[in-house]
């Protein structure tokens, strides 16, 4: 069976067509700058030449139609008919408290996605537009929602509740939800297999470190805590997100700069993080280059990022009363050996010891700890699209 995986962002659409017989990618691509004058599509049919074009895309429905055209195209297509697609799996950011697992989409599921617009204002509306576009263009094909928050729904109440008046939890479901769930689910399962851990007696910390970054504590295969909260803003310092700050900062900045709450939150989400600390970039390669040239702010930004990761790892070791494996994944986690080493050098109290040579690899599934290390440390490249496809196949 072939499954089409769709990931609709606020102004983008990523997709992969996967043959589930052998879990191979047949085609993948991205539509970018949707709704803007410079929108474009990049379509990679794997066994054929990559196709690129600037095409007007006023909305996600047009983007979905262009993806379908690309998949069927005589020159760079990979399908003879859309009937070859058995199902479509959609990444959906927020399922609120309603869904703790993936689900076949119906009108009630779409209602819940719509009700969670306030919780995921940039992504949930785009996710729903993508779903409805696929329903319109592929009316007989099953659609599945794979929620980014679902994996974290096993957190105990003590981990997800905020210490604010309880009525706000009852009225508005304000609590920690966590994100990057599809990645954390896929990677934590792979850690158990690859590390030969007992799935019923294991303590794993997954470090999903990219432009957006989060950690999860996974005990016996279930998430017991994660660093992101009601929104992806809580937790680690990220590329352009501040991560944890005193909530009074919002009021203070609003008063001092004559800003609205929305404007301050925009600053914390899009104009903060290592980019703001460094004054250079959110790209760690550029930060490293700047630091080597003597830029102290760039060095301080990386130090702050690493420090926050180390603090969260320590708190999760305490929460689980131990740890068997620590895993790095996503863009920085998979590719930045320097950051991995900085983090691990602060974990020697746990008996962590890494192999310097193995730590130099990029994007490979590998154990980088030494045989003497008391905690297994590994790199597991994430594969959210495959995880979504597997969830979709299991449901339909």
CSV table of C-alpha atoms in Angstrom, one decimal:
chain,number,residue,atom,x,y,z
A,1,UNK,CA,0.0,0.0,0.0
A,2,UNK,CA,1.1,3.5,-0.8
A,3,UNK,CA,0.5,6.2,1.8
A,4,UNK,CA,0.7,10.0,1.2
A,5,UNK,CA,2.0,11.9,4.3
A,6,UNK,CA,1.0,15.6,4.4
A,7,UNK,CA,2.5,18.2,6.8
A,8,UNK,CA,0.8,21.6,6.4
A,9,UNK,CA,2.5,24.5,8.1
A,10,UNK,CA,1.3,28.1,8.2
A,11,UNK,CA,2.8,28.8,4.8
A,12,UNK,CA,4.2,25.5,3.6
A,13,UNK,CA,3.3,22.0,2.7
A,14,UNK,CA,5.7,19.1,3.1
A,15,UNK,CA,4.8,15.7,1.7
A,16,UNK,CA,6.1,12.2,1.2
A,17,UNK,CA,4.7,9.2,-0.7
A,18,UNK,CA,5.8,6.0,1.0
A,19,UNK,CA,5.4,2.4,-0.2
A,20,UNK,CA,4.6,0.6,3.0
A,21,UNK,CA,5.5,-2.8,1.5
A,22,UNK,CA,9.2,-1.9,2.2
A,23,UNK,CA,8.8,1.5,3.8
A,24,UNK,CA,10.6,3.2,0.9
A,25,UNK,CA,10.1,6.8,-0.1
A,26,UNK,CA,8.8,7.0,-3.7
A,27,UNK,CA,8.6,10.8,-3.8
A,28,UNK,CA,8.9,13.8,-1.5
A,29,UNK,CA,8.7,17.5,-1.8
A,30,UNK,CA,7.7,20.8,-0.4
A,31,UNK,CA,5.4,23.7,-1.4
A,32,UNK,CA,6.7,27.0,0.2
A,33,UNK,CA,5.6,30.6,0.6
A,34,UNK,CA,1.9,29.6,0.2
A,35,UNK,CA,-0.3,32.7,0.0
A,36,UNK,CA,2.7,34.9,-1.1
A,37,UNK,CA,3.9,36.2,-4.4
A,38,UNK,CA,7.0,33.9,-4.5
A,39,UNK,CA,5.4,30.5,-3.8
A,40,UNK,CA,7.1,27.5,-5.3
A,41,UNK,CA,7.1,23.7,-5.4
A,42,UNK,CA,10.1,21.3,-5.2
A,43,UNK,CA,9.2,17.8,-6.1
A,44,UNK,CA,11.7,14.9,-5.8
A,45,UNK,CA,10.5,11.7,-7.4
A,46,UNK,CA,13.6,9.8,-6.0
A,47,UNK,CA,14.4,7.8,-9.2
A,48,UNK,CA,13.9,10.8,-11.5
A,49,UNK,CA,15.2,14.3,-11.8
A,50,UNK,CA,14.0,16.8,-9.2
A,51,UNK,CA,11.3,19.2,-10.5
A,52,UNK,CA,11.2,22.8,-9.3
A,53,UNK,CA,8.8,25.6,-10.3
A,54,UNK,CA,7.5,29.0,-9.1
A,55,UNK,CA,3.7,28.6,-9.2
A,56,UNK,CA,1.0,30.9,-7.7
A,57,UNK,CA,-0.5,29.2,-4.6
A,58,UNK,CA,-3.1,31.5,-3.0
A,59,UNK,CA,-4.0,28.8,-0.4
A,60,UNK,CA,-3.3,25.2,0.7
A,61,UNK,CA,-6.0,23.7,-1.5
A,62,UNK,CA,-4.1,24.9,-4.5
A,63,UNK,CA,-0.9,23.6,-3.0
A,64,UNK,CA,-2.5,20.1,-2.5
A,65,UNK,CA,-3.7,20.1,-6.1
A,66,UNK,CA,-0.2,20.9,-7.4
A,67,UNK,CA,1.2,18.0,-5.3
A,68,UNK,CA,-1.3,15.7,-6.9
A,69,UNK,CA,-0.5,17.0,-10.4
A,70,UNK,CA,3.3,16.5,-9.7
A,71,UNK,CA,2.7,12.9,-8.5
A,72,UNK,CA,0.7,12.2,-11.7
A,73,UNK,CA,2.8,14.1,-14.2
A,74,UNK,CA,4.0,12.2,-17.3
A,75,UNK,CA,7.6,13.3,-16.9
A,76,UNK,CA,8.3,13.5,-13.2
A,77,UNK,CA,5.3,11.7,-11.7
A,78,UNK,CA,5.3,8.4,-9.9
A,79,UNK,CA,1.6,7.4,-10.1
A,80,UNK,CA,-0.7,6.5,-12.9
A,81,UNK,CA,-3.8,7.1,-10.8
A,82,UNK,CA,-4.5,8.6,-7.4
A,83,UNK,CA,-6.3,5.3,-6.7
A,84,UNK,CA,-2.9,3.9,-6.0
A,85,UNK,CA,-2.9,5.9,-2.8
A,86,UNK,CA,-4.4,3.8,0.0
A,87,UNK,CA,-4.7,6.6,2.6
A,88,UNK,CA,-3.4,10.1,3.5
A,89,UNK,CA,-1.8,10.7,6.9
A,90,UNK,CA,-1.9,14.3,8.1
A,91,UNK,CA,0.4,15.7,10.8
A,92,UNK,CA,-1.9,17.8,13.1
A,93,UNK,CA,-0.3,20.0,15.7
A,94,UNK,CA,-2.8,20.1,18.5
A,95,UNK,CA,-5.5,17.6,19.6
A,96,UNK,CA,-6.0,19.3,23.0
A,97,UNK,CA,-7.1,16.9,25.7
A,98,UNK,CA,-9.4,15.1,23.3
A,99,UNK,CA,-7.1,12.7,21.5
A,100,UNK,CA,-4.3,10.6,22.9
A,101,UNK,CA,-3.8,8.6,19.7
A,102,UNK,CA,-4.1,8.9,15.9
A,103,UNK,CA,-7.6,8.6,14.5
A,104,UNK,CA,-9.4,8.3,11.1
A,105,UNK,CA,-10.8,11.7,10.3
A,106,UNK,CA,-14.5,12.4,10.4
A,107,UNK,CA,-16.6,15.5,11.0
A,108,UNK,CA,-16.1,15.2,14.8
A,109,UNK,CA,-12.3,15.0,14.4
A,110,UNK,CA,-12.4,18.1,12.3
A,111,UNK,CA,-14.5,19.8,14.9
A,112,UNK,CA,-11.9,19.1,17.6
A,113,UNK,CA,-9.1,20.4,15.3
A,114,UNK,CA,-11.1,23.6,14.8
A,115,UNK,CA,-11.8,24.0,18.5
A,116,UNK,CA,-8.0,23.8,19.1
A,117,UNK,CA,-7.3,26.8,16.8
A,118,UNK,CA,-6.6,28.9,19.8
A,119,UNK,CA,-4.0,26.4,21.1
A,120,UNK,CA,-2.3,26.1,17.7
A,121,UNK,CA,-3.1,29.3,15.8
A,122,UNK,CA,-0.4,29.0,13.2
A,123,UNK,CA,-0.7,25.3,12.4
A,124,UNK,CA,-4.1,23.9,13.2
A,125,UNK,CA,-6.0,26.1,10.7
A,126,UNK,CA,-3.4,25.1,8.0
A,127,UNK,CA,-3.7,21.4,9.0
A,128,UNK,CA,-7.5,21.5,8.6
A,129,UNK,CA,-7.3,23.3,5.3
A,130,UNK,CA,-4.9,20.5,4.1
A,131,UNK,CA,-7.3,17.8,5.3
A,132,UNK,CA,-10.3,19.4,3.6
A,133,UNK,CA,-8.4,20.0,0.4
A,134,UNK,CA,-7.4,16.3,0.3
A,135,UNK,CA,-11.0,15.3,1.1
A,136,UNK,CA,-12.2,17.5,-1.8
A,137,UNK,CA,-9.6,16.2,-4.3
A,138,UNK,CA,-9.5,12.6,-3.1
A,139,UNK,CA,-13.0,12.0,-1.7
A,140,UNK,CA,-12.8,8.2,-1.6
A,141,UNK,CA,-9.4,8.0,0.2
A,142,UNK,CA,-9.3,7.6,4.0
A,143,UNK,CA,-7.7,10.5,5.9
A,144,UNK,CA,-5.9,10.0,9.2
A,145,UNK,CA,-4.9,12.6,11.8
A,146,UNK,CA,-1.7,12.0,13.6
A,147,UNK,CA,-1.5,14.5,16.5
A,148,UNK,CA,1.8,16.1,17.5
A,149,UNK,CA,0.5,16.2,21.1
A,150,UNK,CA,-0.7,12.6,21.3
A,151,UNK,CA,2.4,10.8,22.5
A,152,UNK,CA,2.6,13.1,25.5
A,153,UNK,CA,-0.9,12.3,26.7
A,154,UNK,CA,0.4,9.6,29.0
A,155,UNK,CA,2.0,12.2,31.3
A,156,UNK,CA,0.7,12.0,34.8
A,157,UNK,CA,-1.4,14.9,36.2
A,158,UNK,CA,1.5,16.1,38.4
A,159,UNK,CA,3.6,16.7,35.2
A,160,UNK,CA,1.0,18.4,33.0
A,161,UNK,CA,-0.9,20.7,35.5
A,162,UNK,CA,-0.1,24.3,35.9
A,163,UNK,CA,-0.4,25.9,39.4
A,164,UNK,CA,-3.0,28.4,38.3
A,165,UNK,CA,-6.7,28.6,39.4
A,166,UNK,CA,-8.2,25.2,38.6
A,167,UNK,CA,-11.2,26.8,36.9
A,168,UNK,CA,-9.0,27.7,34.0
A,169,UNK,CA,-8.1,24.1,33.4
A,170,UNK,CA,-11.8,23.2,33.6
A,171,UNK,CA,-13.0,26.0,31.4
A,172,UNK,CA,-10.1,26.3,28.8
A,173,UNK,CA,-8.1,23.1,29.3
A,174,UNK,CA,-4.9,25.1,30.1
A,175,UNK,CA,-2.2,22.6,30.8
A,176,UNK,CA,1.0,21.2,29.4
A,177,UNK,CA,0.5,19.3,26.2
A,178,UNK,CA,4.0,19.0,24.6
A,179,UNK,CA,4.9,18.8,21.0
A,180,UNK,CA,7.2,17.0,18.5
A,181,UNK,CA,5.3,14.0,19.7
A,182,UNK,CA,5.6,12.0,16.5
A,183,UNK,CA,9.4,12.4,16.6
A,184,UNK,CA,9.6,11.6,20.3
A,185,UNK,CA,7.5,8.5,19.8
A,186,UNK,CA,9.4,7.2,16.8
A,187,UNK,CA,12.9,7.9,18.3
A,188,UNK,CA,12.1,6.5,21.8
A,189,UNK,CA,10.9,3.3,20.3
A,190,UNK,CA,14.0,3.1,18.1
A,191,UNK,CA,16.2,3.7,21.1
A,192,UNK,CA,14.8,0.7,22.9
A,193,UNK,CA,15.3,-1.5,19.8
A,194,UNK,CA,18.7,-0.2,18.8
A,195,UNK,CA,20.0,0.0,22.4
A,196,UNK,CA,18.6,-3.5,23.3
A,197,UNK,CA,16.8,-2.1,26.3
A,198,UNK,CA,13.9,-3.9,28.1
A,199,UNK,CA,10.8,-2.1,26.8
A,200,UNK,CA,9.0,-2.8,30.1
A,201,UNK,CA,11.9,-1.6,32.2
A,202,UNK,CA,13.6,1.3,30.5
A,203,UNK,CA,14.3,5.0,31.2
A,204,UNK,CA,15.0,7.0,28.1
A,205,UNK,CA,15.6,10.8,27.5
A,206,UNK,CA,15.1,12.0,24.0
A,207,UNK,CA,16.7,15.3,23.0
A,208,UNK,CA,15.0,16.6,19.9
A,209,UNK,CA,17.3,19.5,19.1
A,210,UNK,CA,16.6,21.6,16.1
A,211,UNK,CA,15.4,25.1,15.4
A,212,UNK,CA,12.5,24.0,17.6
A,213,UNK,CA,13.8,21.9,20.4
A,214,UNK,CA,12.2,19.8,23.1
A,215,UNK,CA,13.1,16.9,25.5
A,216,UNK,CA,11.0,14.1,26.7
A,217,UNK,CA,11.3,11.6,29.6
A,218,UNK,CA,10.1,8.2,28.4
A,219,UNK,CA,9.6,5.4,31.0
A,220,UNK,CA,8.8,1.9,29.9
A,221,UNK,CA,7.8,3.3,26.5
A,222,UNK,CA,5.5,6.0,27.8
A,223,UNK,CA,6.1,9.7,28.0
A,224,UNK,CA,6.1,10.9,31.6
A,225,UNK,CA,7.2,14.5,31.0
A,226,UNK,CA,8.2,16.8,28.2
A,227,UNK,CA,9.7,20.3,28.0
A,228,UNK,CA,7.1,22.1,25.8
A,229,UNK,CA,3.9,23.2,27.3
A,230,UNK,CA,0.5,24.6,26.4
A,231,UNK,CA,2.3,25.9,23.3
A,232,UNK,CA,5.8,25.1,21.8
A,233,UNK,CA,7.1,28.3,23.5
A,234,UNK,CA,7.8,26.6,26.9
A,235,UNK,CA,11.1,24.8,27.7
A,236,UNK,CA,14.4,24.9,26.0
A,237,UNK,CA,16.0,28.0,24.4
A,238,UNK,CA,15.4,27.5,20.7
A,239,UNK,CA,16.3,29.1,17.4
A,240,UNK,CA,14.0,32.1,17.7
A,241,UNK,CA,11.9,31.0,20.8
A,242,UNK,CA,12.8,32.2,24.2
A,243,UNK,CA,11.9,29.0,26.0
A,244,UNK,CA,11.2,29.4,29.8
A,245,UNK,CA,10.9,33.0,31.0
A,246,UNK,CA,9.3,34.6,34.0
A,247,UNK,CA,5.7,35.2,33.0
A,248,UNK,CA,6.0,38.7,34.3
A,249,UNK,CA,8.3,39.5,31.4
A,250,UNK,CA,5.2,39.7,29.2
A,251,UNK,CA,3.6,42.4,31.3
A,252,UNK,CA,6.9,44.2,31.9
A,253,UNK,CA,7.8,44.4,28.2
A,254,UNK,CA,4.2,45.4,27.2
A,255,UNK,CA,4.3,48.3,29.7
A,256,UNK,CA,7.8,49.5,28.9
A,257,UNK,CA,7.6,49.2,25.1
A,258,UNK,CA,3.8,50.0,24.8
A,259,UNK,CA,3.1,46.6,23.2
A,260,UNK,CA,0.1,44.3,23.2
A,261,UNK,CA,0.3,40.9,24.7
A,262,UNK,CA,0.2,39.4,21.2
A,263,UNK,CA,3.1,41.6,20.1
A,264,UNK,CA,5.2,40.5,23.1
A,265,UNK,CA,4.4,36.8,22.4
A,266,UNK,CA,5.5,37.3,18.8
A,267,UNK,CA,8.8,38.6,20.1
A,268,UNK,CA,9.2,35.6,22.4
A,269,UNK,CA,8.3,33.2,19.6
A,270,UNK,CA,10.0,34.7,16.6
A,271,UNK,CA,12.6,37.2,17.7
A,272,UNK,CA,14.2,35.5,20.7
A,273,UNK,CA,16.2,32.4,21.3
A,274,UNK,CA,19.8,31.9,20.2
A,275,UNK,CA,19.3,34.3,17.3
A,276,UNK,CA,18.5,37.2,19.8
A,277,UNK,CA,21.1,36.2,22.3
A,278,UNK,CA,23.8,36.0,19.6
A,279,UNK,CA,22.7,38.8,17.3
A,280,UNK,CA,24.0,36.6,14.6
A,281,UNK,CA,21.7,33.8,13.6
A,282,UNK,CA,19.6,30.8,14.7
A,283,UNK,CA,21.8,28.6,12.6
A,284,UNK,CA,24.3,26.8,14.9
A,285,UNK,CA,26.9,26.5,12.1
A,286,UNK,CA,27.0,30.3,11.8
A,287,UNK,CA,27.1,30.6,15.6
A,288,UNK,CA,30.1,28.3,15.7
A,289,UNK,CA,31.9,30.2,13.0
A,290,UNK,CA,31.2,33.5,14.7
A,291,UNK,CA,32.4,32.2,18.1
A,292,UNK,CA,35.6,31.0,16.5
A,293,UNK,CA,36.1,34.6,15.2
A,294,UNK,CA,35.8,35.9,18.8
A,295,UNK,CA,32.2,36.8,18.9
A,296,UNK,CA,31.4,36.4,22.7
A,297,UNK,CA,27.6,36.7,22.2
A,298,UNK,CA,27.6,33.8,19.8
A,299,UNK,CA,29.6,31.7,22.3
A,300,UNK,CA,27.3,32.7,25.1
A,301,UNK,CA,24.2,31.8,23.1
A,302,UNK,CA,25.4,28.3,22.5
A,303,UNK,CA,26.5,28.0,26.1
A,304,UNK,CA,23.0,29.1,27.2
A,305,UNK,CA,21.3,26.6,24.9
A,306,UNK,CA,23.5,23.7,26.2
A,307,UNK,CA,23.0,24.7,29.8
A,308,UNK,CA,19.2,24.6,29.4
A,309,UNK,CA,19.4,21.2,27.8
A,310,UNK,CA,21.6,19.9,30.6
A,311,UNK,CA,19.2,21.2,33.3
A,312,UNK,CA,16.2,19.5,31.7
A,313,UNK,CA,18.2,16.2,31.4
A,314,UNK,CA,19.0,16.4,35.0
A,315,UNK,CA,15.4,17.1,36.0
A,316,UNK,CA,14.2,14.1,34.0
A,317,UNK,CA,16.8,11.8,35.5
A,318,UNK,CA,15.5,12.9,38.9
A,319,UNK,CA,11.8,12.4,37.8
A,320,UNK,CA,12.5,8.9,36.5
A,321,UNK,CA,15.0,8.1,39.3
A,322,UNK,CA,17.6,7.2,36.8
A,323,UNK,CA,18.3,6.9,33.1
A,324,UNK,CA,19.4,4.1,30.8
A,325,UNK,CA,19.8,5.9,27.5
A,326,UNK,CA,20.1,9.5,26.3
A,327,UNK,CA,19.4,10.1,22.6
A,328,UNK,CA,20.1,13.0,20.2
A,329,UNK,CA,17.9,13.6,17.2
A,330,UNK,CA,16.7,16.4,14.8
A,331,UNK,CA,18.9,18.9,12.9
A,332,UNK,CA,21.3,19.9,15.7
A,333,UNK,CA,21.1,16.7,17.7
A,334,UNK,CA,21.9,14.5,14.6
A,335,UNK,CA,24.6,16.7,13.1
A,336,UNK,CA,26.3,18.9,15.7
A,337,UNK,CA,29.0,16.9,17.4
A,338,UNK,CA,30.3,19.9,19.3
A,339,UNK,CA,26.9,20.6,21.0
A,340,UNK,CA,26.5,16.9,21.8
A,341,UNK,CA,30.0,16.8,23.4
A,342,UNK,CA,29.3,20.0,25.4
A,343,UNK,CA,26.1,18.5,26.8
A,344,UNK,CA,27.7,15.1,27.6
A,345,UNK,CA,30.7,16.7,29.2
A,346,UNK,CA,28.2,18.1,31.8
A,347,UNK,CA,26.8,14.7,32.5
A,348,UNK,CA,29.9,12.9,33.8
A,349,UNK,CA,28.2,12.7,37.3
A,350,UNK,CA,25.9,10.1,35.6
A,351,UNK,CA,28.8,8.1,34.4
A,352,UNK,CA,28.3,9.4,30.8
A,353,UNK,CA,31.4,8.9,28.6
A,354,UNK,CA,31.4,9.3,24.8
A,355,UNK,CA,33.7,8.1,22.1
A,356,UNK,CA,35.2,11.2,20.5
A,357,UNK,CA,35.6,9.6,17.1
A,358,UNK,CA,32.1,8.2,17.0
A,359,UNK,CA,30.7,11.5,18.1
A,360,UNK,CA,32.0,13.1,14.8
A,361,UNK,CA,29.4,11.4,12.7
A,362,UNK,CA,26.5,13.3,11.2
A,363,UNK,CA,23.0,12.0,10.7
A,364,UNK,CA,23.8,8.3,11.4
A,365,UNK,CA,22.1,5.9,13.7
A,366,UNK,CA,25.0,5.1,16.1
A,367,UNK,CA,26.0,4.5,19.7
A,368,UNK,CA,28.4,7.2,20.6
A,369,UNK,CA,29.0,6.2,24.3
A,370,UNK,CA,32.0,4.1,25.2
A,371,UNK,CA,31.6,0.5,26.6
A,372,UNK,CA,32.5,1.9,30.1
A,373,UNK,CA,29.7,4.5,30.0
A,374,UNK,CA,27.0,3.9,32.6
A,375,UNK,CA,24.4,5.5,30.3
A,376,UNK,CA,24.0,4.6,26.7
A,377,UNK,CA,24.3,7.7,24.5
A,378,UNK,CA,23.2,7.5,20.9
A,379,UNK,CA,22.2,9.4,17.8
A,380,UNK,CA,18.9,8.3,16.2
A,381,UNK,CA,17.8,10.3,13.1
A,382,UNK,CA,14.1,11.1,13.4
A,383,UNK,CA,11.7,10.1,10.7
A,384,UNK,CA,8.3,11.7,11.5
A,385,UNK,CA,7.0,11.0,8.0
A,386,UNK,CA,7.5,7.2,8.4
A,387,UNK,CA,6.0,7.4,11.9
A,388,UNK,CA,2.9,9.1,10.5
A,389,UNK,CA,2.7,6.5,7.7
A,390,UNK,CA,2.9,3.6,10.1
A,391,UNK,CA,0.2,5.1,12.3
A,392,UNK,CA,-2.0,5.6,9.3
A,393,UNK,CA,-1.4,2.1,8.0
A,394,UNK,CA,-2.3,0.6,11.4
A,395,UNK,CA,-5.6,2.4,11.5
A,396,UNK,CA,-6.8,1.7,8.0
